[in-house]
N, CA, C and O atoms as a DFTB+ gen file, in Angstrom:
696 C
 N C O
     1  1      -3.307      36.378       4.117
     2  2      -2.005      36.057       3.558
     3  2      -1.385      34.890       4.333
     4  3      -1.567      34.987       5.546
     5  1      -0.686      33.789       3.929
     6  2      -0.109      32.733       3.931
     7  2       1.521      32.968       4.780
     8  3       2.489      33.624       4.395
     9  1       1.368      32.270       5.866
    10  2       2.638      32.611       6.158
    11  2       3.019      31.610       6.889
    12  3       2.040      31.070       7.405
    13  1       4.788      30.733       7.385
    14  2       4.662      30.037       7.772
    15  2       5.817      30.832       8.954
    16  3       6.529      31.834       8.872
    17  1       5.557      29.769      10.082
    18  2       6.355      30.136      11.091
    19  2       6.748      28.654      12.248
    20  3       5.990      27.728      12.537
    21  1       8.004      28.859      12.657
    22  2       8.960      27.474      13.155
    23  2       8.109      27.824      14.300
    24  3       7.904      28.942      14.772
    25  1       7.435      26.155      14.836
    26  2       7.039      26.036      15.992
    27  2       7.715      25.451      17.056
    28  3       8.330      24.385      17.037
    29  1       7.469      26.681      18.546
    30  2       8.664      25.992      19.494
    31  2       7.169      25.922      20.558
    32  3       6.001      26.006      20.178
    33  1       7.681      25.744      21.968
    34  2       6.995      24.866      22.805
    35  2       5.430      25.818      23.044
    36  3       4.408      25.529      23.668
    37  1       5.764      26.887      22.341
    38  2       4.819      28.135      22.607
    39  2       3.233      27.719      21.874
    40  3       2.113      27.936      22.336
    41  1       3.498      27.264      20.986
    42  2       2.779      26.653      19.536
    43  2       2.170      24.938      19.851
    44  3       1.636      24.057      19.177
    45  1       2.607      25.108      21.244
    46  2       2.095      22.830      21.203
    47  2       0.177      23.399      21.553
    48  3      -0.440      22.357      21.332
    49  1      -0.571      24.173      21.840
    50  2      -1.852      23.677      21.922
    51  2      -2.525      24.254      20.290
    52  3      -3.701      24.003      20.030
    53  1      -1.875      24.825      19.546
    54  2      -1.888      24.768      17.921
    55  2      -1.627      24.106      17.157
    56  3      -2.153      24.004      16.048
    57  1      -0.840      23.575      17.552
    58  2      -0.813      21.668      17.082
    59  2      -1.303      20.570      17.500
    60  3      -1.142      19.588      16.776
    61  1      -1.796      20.463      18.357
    62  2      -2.614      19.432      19.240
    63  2      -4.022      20.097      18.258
    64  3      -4.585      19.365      17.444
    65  1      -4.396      21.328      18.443
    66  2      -5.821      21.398      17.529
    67  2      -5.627      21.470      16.213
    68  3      -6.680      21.660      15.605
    69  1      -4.381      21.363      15.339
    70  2      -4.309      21.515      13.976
    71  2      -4.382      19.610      13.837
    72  3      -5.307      19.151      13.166
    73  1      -3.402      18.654      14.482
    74  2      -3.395      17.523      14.757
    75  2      -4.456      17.090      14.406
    76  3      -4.690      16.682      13.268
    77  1      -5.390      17.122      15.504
    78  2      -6.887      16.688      15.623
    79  2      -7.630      17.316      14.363
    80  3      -7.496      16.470      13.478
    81  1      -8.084      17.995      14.044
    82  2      -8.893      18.930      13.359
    83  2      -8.133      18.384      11.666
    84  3      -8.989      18.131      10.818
    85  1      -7.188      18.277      11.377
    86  2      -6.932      17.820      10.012
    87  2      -7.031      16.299      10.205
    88  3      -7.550      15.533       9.393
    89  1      -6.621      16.044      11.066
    90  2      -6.748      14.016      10.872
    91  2      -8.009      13.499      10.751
    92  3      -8.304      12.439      10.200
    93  1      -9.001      14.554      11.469
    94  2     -10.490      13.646      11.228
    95  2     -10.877      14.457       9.977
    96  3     -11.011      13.732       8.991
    97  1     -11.048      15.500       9.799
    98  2     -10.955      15.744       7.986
    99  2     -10.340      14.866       7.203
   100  3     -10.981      14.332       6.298
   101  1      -9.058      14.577       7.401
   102  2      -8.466      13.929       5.969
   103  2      -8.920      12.187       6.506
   104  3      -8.268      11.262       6.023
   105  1     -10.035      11.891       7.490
   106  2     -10.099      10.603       7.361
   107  2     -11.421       9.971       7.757
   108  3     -11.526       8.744       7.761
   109  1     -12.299      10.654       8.046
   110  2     -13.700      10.593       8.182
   111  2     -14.615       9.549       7.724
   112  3     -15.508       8.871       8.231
   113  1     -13.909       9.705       6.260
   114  2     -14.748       9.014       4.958
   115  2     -13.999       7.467       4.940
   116  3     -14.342       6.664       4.073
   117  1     -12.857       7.071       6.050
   118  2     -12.818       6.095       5.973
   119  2     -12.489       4.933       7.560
   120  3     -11.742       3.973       7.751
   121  1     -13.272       5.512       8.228
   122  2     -13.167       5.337       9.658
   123  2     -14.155       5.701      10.230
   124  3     -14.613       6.831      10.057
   125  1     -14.689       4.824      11.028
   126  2     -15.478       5.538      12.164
   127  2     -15.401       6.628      13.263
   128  3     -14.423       6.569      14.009
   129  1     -16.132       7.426      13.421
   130  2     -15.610       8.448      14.912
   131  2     -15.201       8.150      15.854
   132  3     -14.290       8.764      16.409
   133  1     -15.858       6.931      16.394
   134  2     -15.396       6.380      17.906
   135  2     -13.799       5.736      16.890
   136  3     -13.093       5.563      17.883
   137  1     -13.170       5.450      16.074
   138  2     -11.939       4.994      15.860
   139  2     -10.878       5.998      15.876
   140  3      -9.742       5.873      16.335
   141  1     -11.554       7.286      15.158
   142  2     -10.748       8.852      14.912
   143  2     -10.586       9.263      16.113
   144  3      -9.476       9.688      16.434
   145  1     -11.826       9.229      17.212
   146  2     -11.481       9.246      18.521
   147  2     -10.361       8.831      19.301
   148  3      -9.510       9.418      19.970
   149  1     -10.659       7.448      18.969
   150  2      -9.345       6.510      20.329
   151  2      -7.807       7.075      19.535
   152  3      -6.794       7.314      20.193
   153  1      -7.877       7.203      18.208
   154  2      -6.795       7.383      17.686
   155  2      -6.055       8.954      18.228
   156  3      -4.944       9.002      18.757
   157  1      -6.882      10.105      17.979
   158  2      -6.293      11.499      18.578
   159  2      -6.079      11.507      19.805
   160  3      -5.014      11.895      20.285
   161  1      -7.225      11.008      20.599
   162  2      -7.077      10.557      22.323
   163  2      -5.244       9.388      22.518
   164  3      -4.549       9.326      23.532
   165  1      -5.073       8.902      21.603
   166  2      -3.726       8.207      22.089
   167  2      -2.447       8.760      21.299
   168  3      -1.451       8.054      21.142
   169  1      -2.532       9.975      20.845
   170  2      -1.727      10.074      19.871
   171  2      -1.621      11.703      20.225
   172  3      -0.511      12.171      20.480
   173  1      -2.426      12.278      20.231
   174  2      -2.410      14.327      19.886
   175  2      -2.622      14.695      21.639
   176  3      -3.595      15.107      22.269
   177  1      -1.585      14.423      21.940
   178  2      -1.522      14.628      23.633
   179  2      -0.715      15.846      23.681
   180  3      -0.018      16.193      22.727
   181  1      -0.802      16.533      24.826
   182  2       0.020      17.341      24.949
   183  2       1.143      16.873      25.590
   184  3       1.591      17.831      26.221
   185  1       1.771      15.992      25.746
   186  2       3.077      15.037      25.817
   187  2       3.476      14.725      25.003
   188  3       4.680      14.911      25.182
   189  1       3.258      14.053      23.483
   190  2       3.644      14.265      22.288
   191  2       3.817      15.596      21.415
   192  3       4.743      15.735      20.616
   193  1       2.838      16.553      21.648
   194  2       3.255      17.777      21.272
   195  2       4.883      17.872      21.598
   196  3       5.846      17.803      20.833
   197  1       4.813      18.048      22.962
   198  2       6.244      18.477      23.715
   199  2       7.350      17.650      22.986
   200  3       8.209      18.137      22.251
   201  1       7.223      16.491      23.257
   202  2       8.228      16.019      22.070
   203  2       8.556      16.574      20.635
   204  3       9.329      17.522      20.501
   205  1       8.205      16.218      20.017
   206  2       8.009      16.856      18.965
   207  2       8.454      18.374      19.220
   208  3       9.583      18.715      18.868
   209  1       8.030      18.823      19.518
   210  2       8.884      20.573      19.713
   211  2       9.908      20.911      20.541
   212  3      10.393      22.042      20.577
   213  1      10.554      19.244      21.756
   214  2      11.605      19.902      22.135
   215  2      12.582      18.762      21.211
   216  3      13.736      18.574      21.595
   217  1      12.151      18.146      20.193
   218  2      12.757      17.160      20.047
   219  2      13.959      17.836      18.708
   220  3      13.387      18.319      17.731
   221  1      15.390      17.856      18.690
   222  2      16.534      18.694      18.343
   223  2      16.411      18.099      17.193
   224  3      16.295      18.931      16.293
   225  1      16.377      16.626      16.696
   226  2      16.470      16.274      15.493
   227  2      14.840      17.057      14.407
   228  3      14.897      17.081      13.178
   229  1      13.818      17.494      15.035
   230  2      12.651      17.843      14.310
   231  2      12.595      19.246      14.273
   232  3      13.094      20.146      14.949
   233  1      11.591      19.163      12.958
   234  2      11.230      20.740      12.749
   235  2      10.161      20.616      12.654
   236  3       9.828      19.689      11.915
   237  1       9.111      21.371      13.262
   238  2       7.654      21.760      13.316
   239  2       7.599      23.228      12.694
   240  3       8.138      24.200      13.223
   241  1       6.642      23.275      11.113
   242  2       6.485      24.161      10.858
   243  2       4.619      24.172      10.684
   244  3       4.016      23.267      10.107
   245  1       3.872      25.507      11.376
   246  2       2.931      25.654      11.512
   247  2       2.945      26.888      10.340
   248  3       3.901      27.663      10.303
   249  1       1.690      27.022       9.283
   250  2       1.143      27.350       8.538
   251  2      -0.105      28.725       8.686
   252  3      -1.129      28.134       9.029
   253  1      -0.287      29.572       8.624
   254  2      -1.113      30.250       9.515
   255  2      -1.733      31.341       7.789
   256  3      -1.126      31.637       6.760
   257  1      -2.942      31.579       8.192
   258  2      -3.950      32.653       7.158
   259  2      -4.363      33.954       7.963
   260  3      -5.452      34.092       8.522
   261  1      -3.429      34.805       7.946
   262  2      -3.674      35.471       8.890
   263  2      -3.306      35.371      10.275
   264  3      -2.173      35.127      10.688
   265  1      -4.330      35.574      10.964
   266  2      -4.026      34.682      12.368
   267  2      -4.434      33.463      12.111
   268  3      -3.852      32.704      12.886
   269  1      -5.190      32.857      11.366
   270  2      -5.990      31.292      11.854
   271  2      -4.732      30.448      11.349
   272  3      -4.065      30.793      10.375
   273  1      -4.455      29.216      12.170
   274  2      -3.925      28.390      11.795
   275  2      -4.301      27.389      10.411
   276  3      -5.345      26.751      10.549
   277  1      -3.818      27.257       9.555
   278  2      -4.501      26.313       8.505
   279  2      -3.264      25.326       8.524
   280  3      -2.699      26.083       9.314
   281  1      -2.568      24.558       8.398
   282  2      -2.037      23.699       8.391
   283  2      -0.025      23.423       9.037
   284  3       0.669      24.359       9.432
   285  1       0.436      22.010       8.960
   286  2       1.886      21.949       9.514
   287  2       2.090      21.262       8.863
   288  3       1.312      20.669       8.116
   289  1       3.521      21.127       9.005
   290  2       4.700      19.883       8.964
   291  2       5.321      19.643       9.490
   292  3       6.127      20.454       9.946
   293  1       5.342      18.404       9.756
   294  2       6.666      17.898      11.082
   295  2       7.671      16.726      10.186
   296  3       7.498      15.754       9.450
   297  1       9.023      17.662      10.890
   298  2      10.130      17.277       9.473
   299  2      11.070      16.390      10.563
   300  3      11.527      16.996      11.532
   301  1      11.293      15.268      10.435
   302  2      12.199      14.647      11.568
   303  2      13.649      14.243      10.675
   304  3      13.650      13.682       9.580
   305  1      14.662      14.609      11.319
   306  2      15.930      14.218      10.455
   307  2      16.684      12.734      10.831
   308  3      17.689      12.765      11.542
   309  1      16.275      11.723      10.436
   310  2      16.753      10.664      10.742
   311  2      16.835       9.653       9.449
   312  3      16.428      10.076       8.367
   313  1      17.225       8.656       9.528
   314  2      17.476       7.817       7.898
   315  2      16.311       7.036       7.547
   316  3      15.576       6.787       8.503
   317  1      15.990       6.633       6.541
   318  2      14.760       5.520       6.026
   319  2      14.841       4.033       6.622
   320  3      15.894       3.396       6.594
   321  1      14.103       3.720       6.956
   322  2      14.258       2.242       7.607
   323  2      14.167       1.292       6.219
   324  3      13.989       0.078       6.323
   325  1      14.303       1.934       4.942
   326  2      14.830       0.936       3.864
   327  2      15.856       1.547       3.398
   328  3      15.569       2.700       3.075
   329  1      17.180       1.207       3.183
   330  2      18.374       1.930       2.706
   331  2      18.242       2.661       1.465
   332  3      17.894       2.180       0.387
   333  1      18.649       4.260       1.785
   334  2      19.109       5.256       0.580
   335  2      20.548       5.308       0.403
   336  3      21.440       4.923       1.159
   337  1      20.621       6.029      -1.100
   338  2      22.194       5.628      -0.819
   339  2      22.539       7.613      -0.741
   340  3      22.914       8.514      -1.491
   341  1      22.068       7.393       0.812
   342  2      22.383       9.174       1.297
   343  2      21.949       9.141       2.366
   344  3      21.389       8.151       2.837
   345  1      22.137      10.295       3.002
   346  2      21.411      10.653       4.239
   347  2      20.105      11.185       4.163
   348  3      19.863      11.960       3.237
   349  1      19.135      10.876       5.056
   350  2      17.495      11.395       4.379
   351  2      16.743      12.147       6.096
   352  3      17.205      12.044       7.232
   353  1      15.779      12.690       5.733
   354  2      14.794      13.122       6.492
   355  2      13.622      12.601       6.246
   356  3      13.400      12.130       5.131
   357  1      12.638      12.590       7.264
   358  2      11.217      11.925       7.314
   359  2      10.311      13.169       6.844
   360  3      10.632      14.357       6.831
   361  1       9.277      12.668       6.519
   362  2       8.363      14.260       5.986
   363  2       7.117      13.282       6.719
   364  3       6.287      12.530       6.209
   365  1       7.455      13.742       8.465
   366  2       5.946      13.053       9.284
   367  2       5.339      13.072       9.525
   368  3       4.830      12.213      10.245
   369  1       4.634      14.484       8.977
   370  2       3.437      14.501       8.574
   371  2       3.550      16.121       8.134
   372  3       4.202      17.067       8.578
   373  1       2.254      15.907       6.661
   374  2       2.205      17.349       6.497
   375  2       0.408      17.251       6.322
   376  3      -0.303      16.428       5.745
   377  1       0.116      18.407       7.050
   378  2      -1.495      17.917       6.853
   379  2      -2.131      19.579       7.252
   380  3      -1.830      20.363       8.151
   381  1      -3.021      19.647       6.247
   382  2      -4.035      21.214       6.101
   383  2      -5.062      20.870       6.377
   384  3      -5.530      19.762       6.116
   385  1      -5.778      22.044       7.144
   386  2      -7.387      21.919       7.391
   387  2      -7.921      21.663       5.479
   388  3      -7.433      22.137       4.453
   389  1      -8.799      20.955       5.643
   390  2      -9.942      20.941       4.201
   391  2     -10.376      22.235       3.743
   392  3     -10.468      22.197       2.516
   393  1     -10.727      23.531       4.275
   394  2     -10.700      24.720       3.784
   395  2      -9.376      24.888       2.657
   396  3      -9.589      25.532       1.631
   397  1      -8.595      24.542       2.793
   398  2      -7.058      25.220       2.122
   399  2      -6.785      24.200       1.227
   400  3      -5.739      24.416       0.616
   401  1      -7.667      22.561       0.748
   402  2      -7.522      21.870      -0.255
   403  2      -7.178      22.605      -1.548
   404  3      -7.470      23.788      -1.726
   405  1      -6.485      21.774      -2.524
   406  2      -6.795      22.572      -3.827
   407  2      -6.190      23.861      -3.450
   408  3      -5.846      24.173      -4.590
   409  1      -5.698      25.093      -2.545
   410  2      -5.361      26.416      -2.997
   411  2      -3.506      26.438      -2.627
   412  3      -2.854      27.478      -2.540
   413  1      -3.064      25.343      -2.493
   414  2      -1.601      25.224      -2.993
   415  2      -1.052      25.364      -1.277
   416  3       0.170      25.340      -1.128
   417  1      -1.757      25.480      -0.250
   418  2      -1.159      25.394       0.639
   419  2       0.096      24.039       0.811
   420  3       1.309      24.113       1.007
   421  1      -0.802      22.865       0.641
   422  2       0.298      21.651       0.848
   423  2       1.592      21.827      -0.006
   424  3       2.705      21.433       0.340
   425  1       1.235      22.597      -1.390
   426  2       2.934      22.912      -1.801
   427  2       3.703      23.638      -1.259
   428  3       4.927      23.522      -1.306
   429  1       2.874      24.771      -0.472
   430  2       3.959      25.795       0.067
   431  2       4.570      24.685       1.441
   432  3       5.757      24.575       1.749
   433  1       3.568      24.055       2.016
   434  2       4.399      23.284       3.051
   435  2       5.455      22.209       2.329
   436  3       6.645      22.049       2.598
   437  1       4.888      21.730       1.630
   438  2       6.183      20.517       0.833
   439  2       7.367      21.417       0.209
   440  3       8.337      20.691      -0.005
   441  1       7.593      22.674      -0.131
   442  2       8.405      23.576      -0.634
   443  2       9.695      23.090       0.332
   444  3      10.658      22.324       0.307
   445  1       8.986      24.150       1.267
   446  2       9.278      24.806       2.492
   447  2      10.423      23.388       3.350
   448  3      11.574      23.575       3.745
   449  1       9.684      22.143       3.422
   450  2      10.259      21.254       3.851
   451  2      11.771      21.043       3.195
   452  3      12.914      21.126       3.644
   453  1      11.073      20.666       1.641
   454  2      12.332      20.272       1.282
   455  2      13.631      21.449       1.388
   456  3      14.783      21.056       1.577
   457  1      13.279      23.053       1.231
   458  2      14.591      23.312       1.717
   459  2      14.987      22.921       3.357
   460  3      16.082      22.716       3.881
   461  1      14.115      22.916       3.708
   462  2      14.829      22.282       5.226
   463  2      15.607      21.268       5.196
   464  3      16.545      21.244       5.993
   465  1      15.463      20.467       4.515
   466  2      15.796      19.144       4.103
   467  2      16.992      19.516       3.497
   468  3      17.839      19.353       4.375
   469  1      17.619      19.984       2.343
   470  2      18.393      20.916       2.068
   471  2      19.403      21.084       2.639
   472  3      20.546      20.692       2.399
   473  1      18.712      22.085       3.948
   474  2      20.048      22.913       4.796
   475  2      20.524      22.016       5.556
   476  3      21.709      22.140       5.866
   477  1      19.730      20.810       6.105
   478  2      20.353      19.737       7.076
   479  2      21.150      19.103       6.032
   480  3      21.130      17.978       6.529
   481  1      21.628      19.002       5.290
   482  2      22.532      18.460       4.292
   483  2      22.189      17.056       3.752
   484  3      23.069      16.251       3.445
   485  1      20.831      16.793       3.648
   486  2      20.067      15.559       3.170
   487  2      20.111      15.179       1.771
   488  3      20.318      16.078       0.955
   489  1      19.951      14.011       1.371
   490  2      19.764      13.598       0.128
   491  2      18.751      13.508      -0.460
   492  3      18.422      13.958      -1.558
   493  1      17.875      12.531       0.736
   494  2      16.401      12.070       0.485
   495  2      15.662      12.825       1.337
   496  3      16.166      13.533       2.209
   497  1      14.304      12.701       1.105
   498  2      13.149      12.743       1.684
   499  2      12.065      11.860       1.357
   500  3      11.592      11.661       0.238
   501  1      11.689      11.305       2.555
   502  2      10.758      10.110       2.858
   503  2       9.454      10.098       3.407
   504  3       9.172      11.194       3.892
   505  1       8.691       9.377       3.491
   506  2       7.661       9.895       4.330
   507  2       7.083       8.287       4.427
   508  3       7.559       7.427       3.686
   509  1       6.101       7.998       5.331
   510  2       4.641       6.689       5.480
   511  2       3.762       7.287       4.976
   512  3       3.556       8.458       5.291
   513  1       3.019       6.652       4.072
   514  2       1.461       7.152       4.029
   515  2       0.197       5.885       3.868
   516  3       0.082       4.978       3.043
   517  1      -0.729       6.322       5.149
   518  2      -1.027       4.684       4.535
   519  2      -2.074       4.457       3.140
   520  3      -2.735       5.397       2.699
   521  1      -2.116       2.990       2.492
   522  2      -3.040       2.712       1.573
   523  2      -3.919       3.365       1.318
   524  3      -4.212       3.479       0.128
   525  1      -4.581       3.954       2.175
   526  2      -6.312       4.088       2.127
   527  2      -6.096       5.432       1.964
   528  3      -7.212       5.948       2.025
   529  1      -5.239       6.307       1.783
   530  2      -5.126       7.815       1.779
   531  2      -4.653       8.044       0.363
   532  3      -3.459       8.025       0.064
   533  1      -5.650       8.265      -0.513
   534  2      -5.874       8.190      -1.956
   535  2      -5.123       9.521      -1.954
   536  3      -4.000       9.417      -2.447
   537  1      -5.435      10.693      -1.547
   538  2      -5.473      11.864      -2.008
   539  2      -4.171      12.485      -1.407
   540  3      -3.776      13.596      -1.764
   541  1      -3.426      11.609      -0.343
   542  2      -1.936      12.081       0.053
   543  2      -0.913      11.322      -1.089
   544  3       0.081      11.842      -1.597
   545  1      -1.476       9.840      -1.370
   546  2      -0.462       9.497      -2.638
   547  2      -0.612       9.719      -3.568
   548  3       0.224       9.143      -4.264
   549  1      -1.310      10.332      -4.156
   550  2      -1.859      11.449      -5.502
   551  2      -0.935      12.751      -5.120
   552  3      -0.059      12.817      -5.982
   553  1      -0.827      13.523      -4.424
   554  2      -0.296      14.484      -3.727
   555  2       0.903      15.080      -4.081
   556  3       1.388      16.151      -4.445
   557  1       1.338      13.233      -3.664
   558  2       2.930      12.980      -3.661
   559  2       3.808      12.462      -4.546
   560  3       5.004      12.703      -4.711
   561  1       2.995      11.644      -5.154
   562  2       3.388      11.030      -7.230
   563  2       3.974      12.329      -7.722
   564  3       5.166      12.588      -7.894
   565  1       2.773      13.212      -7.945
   566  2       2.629      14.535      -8.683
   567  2       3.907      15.260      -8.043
   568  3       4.375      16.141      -8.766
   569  1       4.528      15.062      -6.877
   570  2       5.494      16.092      -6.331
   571  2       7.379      15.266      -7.175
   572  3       8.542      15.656      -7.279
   573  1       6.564      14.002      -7.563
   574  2       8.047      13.112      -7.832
   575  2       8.277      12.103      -6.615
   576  3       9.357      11.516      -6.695
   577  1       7.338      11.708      -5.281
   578  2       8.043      10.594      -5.103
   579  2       7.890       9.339      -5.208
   580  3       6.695       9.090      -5.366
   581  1       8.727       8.135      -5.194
   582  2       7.852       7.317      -5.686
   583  2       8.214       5.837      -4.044
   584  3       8.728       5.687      -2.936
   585  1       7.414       5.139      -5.185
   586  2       7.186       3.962      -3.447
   587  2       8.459       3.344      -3.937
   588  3       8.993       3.183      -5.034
   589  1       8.849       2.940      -2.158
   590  2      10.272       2.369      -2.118
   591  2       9.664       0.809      -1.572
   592  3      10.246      -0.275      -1.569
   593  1       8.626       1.070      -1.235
   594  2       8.527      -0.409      -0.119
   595  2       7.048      -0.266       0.878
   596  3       6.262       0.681       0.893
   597  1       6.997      -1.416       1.593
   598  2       6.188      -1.568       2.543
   599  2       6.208      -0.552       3.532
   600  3       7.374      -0.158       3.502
   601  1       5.691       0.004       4.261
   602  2       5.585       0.257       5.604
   603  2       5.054      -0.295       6.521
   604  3       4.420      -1.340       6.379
   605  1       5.279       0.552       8.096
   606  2       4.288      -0.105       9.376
   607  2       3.070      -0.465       9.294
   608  3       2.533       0.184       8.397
   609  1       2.287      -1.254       9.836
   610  2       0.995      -1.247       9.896
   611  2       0.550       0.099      11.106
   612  3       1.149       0.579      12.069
   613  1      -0.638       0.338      10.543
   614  2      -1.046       1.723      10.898
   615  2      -2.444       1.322      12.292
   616  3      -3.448       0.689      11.964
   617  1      -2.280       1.712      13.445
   618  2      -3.732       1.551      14.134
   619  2      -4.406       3.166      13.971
   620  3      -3.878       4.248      14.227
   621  1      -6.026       2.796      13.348
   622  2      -6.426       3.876      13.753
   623  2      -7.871       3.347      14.385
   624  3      -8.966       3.335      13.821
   625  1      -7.412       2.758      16.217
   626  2      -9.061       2.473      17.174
   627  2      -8.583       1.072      16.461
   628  3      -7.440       0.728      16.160
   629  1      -9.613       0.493      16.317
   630  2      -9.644      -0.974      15.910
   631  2      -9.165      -1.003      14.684
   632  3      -8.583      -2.051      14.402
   633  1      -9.221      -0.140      13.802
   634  2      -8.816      -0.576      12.116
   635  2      -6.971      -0.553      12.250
   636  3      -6.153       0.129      12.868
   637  1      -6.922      -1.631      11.356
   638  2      -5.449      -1.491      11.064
   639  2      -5.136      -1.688       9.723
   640  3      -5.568      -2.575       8.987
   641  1      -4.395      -0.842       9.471
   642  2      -3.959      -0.181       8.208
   643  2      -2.766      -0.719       7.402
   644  3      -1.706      -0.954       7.981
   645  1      -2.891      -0.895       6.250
   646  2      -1.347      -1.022       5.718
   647  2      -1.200       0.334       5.160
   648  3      -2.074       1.139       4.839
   649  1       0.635       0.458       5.089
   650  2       1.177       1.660       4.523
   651  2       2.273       1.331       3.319
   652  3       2.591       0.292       2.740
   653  1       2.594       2.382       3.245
   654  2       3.783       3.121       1.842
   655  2       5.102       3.204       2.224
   656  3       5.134       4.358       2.650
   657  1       6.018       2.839       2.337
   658  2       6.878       4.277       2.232
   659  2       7.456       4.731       0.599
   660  3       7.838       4.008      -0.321
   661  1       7.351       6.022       0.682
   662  2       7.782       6.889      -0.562
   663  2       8.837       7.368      -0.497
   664  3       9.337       7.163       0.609
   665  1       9.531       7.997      -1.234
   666  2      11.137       8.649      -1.129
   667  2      11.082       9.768      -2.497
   668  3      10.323       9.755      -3.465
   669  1      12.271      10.776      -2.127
   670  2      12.173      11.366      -3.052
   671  2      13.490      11.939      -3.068
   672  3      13.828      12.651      -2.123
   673  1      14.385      11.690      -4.152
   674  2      15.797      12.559      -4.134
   675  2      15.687      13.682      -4.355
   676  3      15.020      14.008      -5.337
   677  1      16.276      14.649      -3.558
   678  2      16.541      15.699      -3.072
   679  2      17.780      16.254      -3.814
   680  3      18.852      15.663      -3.686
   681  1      17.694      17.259      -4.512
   682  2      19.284      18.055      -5.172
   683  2      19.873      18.937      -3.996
   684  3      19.416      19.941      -3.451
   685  1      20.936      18.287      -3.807
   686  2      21.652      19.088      -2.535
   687  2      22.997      20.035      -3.096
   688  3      24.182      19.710      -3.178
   689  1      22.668      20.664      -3.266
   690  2      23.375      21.880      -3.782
   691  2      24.569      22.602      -2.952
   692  3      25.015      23.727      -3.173
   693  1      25.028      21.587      -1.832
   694  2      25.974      22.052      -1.033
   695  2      27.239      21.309      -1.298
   696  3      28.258      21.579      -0.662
């Protein structure tokens, strides 16, 4: 059974292996290992964990089947670096092990977000995704959001990436 639960500092070496373990799944097929490498090695530290879970503006929600972890989301509440006409949250990443493709996990996490999104009294929700991630902007069309603009360029090891950003209005019912 599917259940999700708010991650605090207790939960950072379950995210450091959910981190790792979904990023080279969802990117394998378009990167080399030694690149997926340098990329988790500079990025899925347990110093970024800590951020991220002591960080007041974010929400880390970890995803669990039982006991096994299958996937998160990390919800940061801050504005779009292209103007909404509202206040918005970041959706910075939501990412499932490949076992849980296809069985609706990523909706229960995209649900789940947007009421978070919600209760912080948001308008929008935003997210980066880069180019080459066919199957996160398929994902996210289908959920309603659509591209607002350019994003960062993305390093993953030597490859560098172009990105998205997407947006999605949010009914705030408060």
């Amino acid at each position: 059974m599917m259940s999700l639960k708010s991650a605090g500092l207790e939960s950072k070496d379950i995210l450091i292996a959910l981190w790792k373990e979904s990023f080279i799944q969802a990117y394998t097929a378009e990167h080399s290992m030694d690149n997926i490498q340098k990329y988790c090695e500079l990025n899925f530290t347990e110093e970024n964990a800590k951020k991220v879970l002591n960080d007041g503006a974010s929400k880390c929600i970890i995803a669990t089947d039982g006991q096994e972890p299958s996937g998160f989301y990390v919800l940061q509440h801050h504005d779009c670096p292209i103007e909404l006409d509202g206040p918005s949250s970041e959706l910075k990443q939501i990412y499932i092990l490949s076992d849980y493709y296809g069985k609706g996990l990523g909706k229960l996490l995209y649900e789940h977000a947007v009421q978070s999104t919600i209760k912080a009294g948001k308008s929008w929700l935003w997210l980066c995704v880069s180019d080459l991630n066919f199957r996160a902007q398929s994902f996210y069309k289908k959920l309603g959001f659509n591209a607002i603009g350019k994003g960062p360029e993305l390093n993953v090891g030597s490859d560098v990436l172009n990105s998205s950003l997407m947006a999605l209005r949010i009914k705030n019912n408060r």
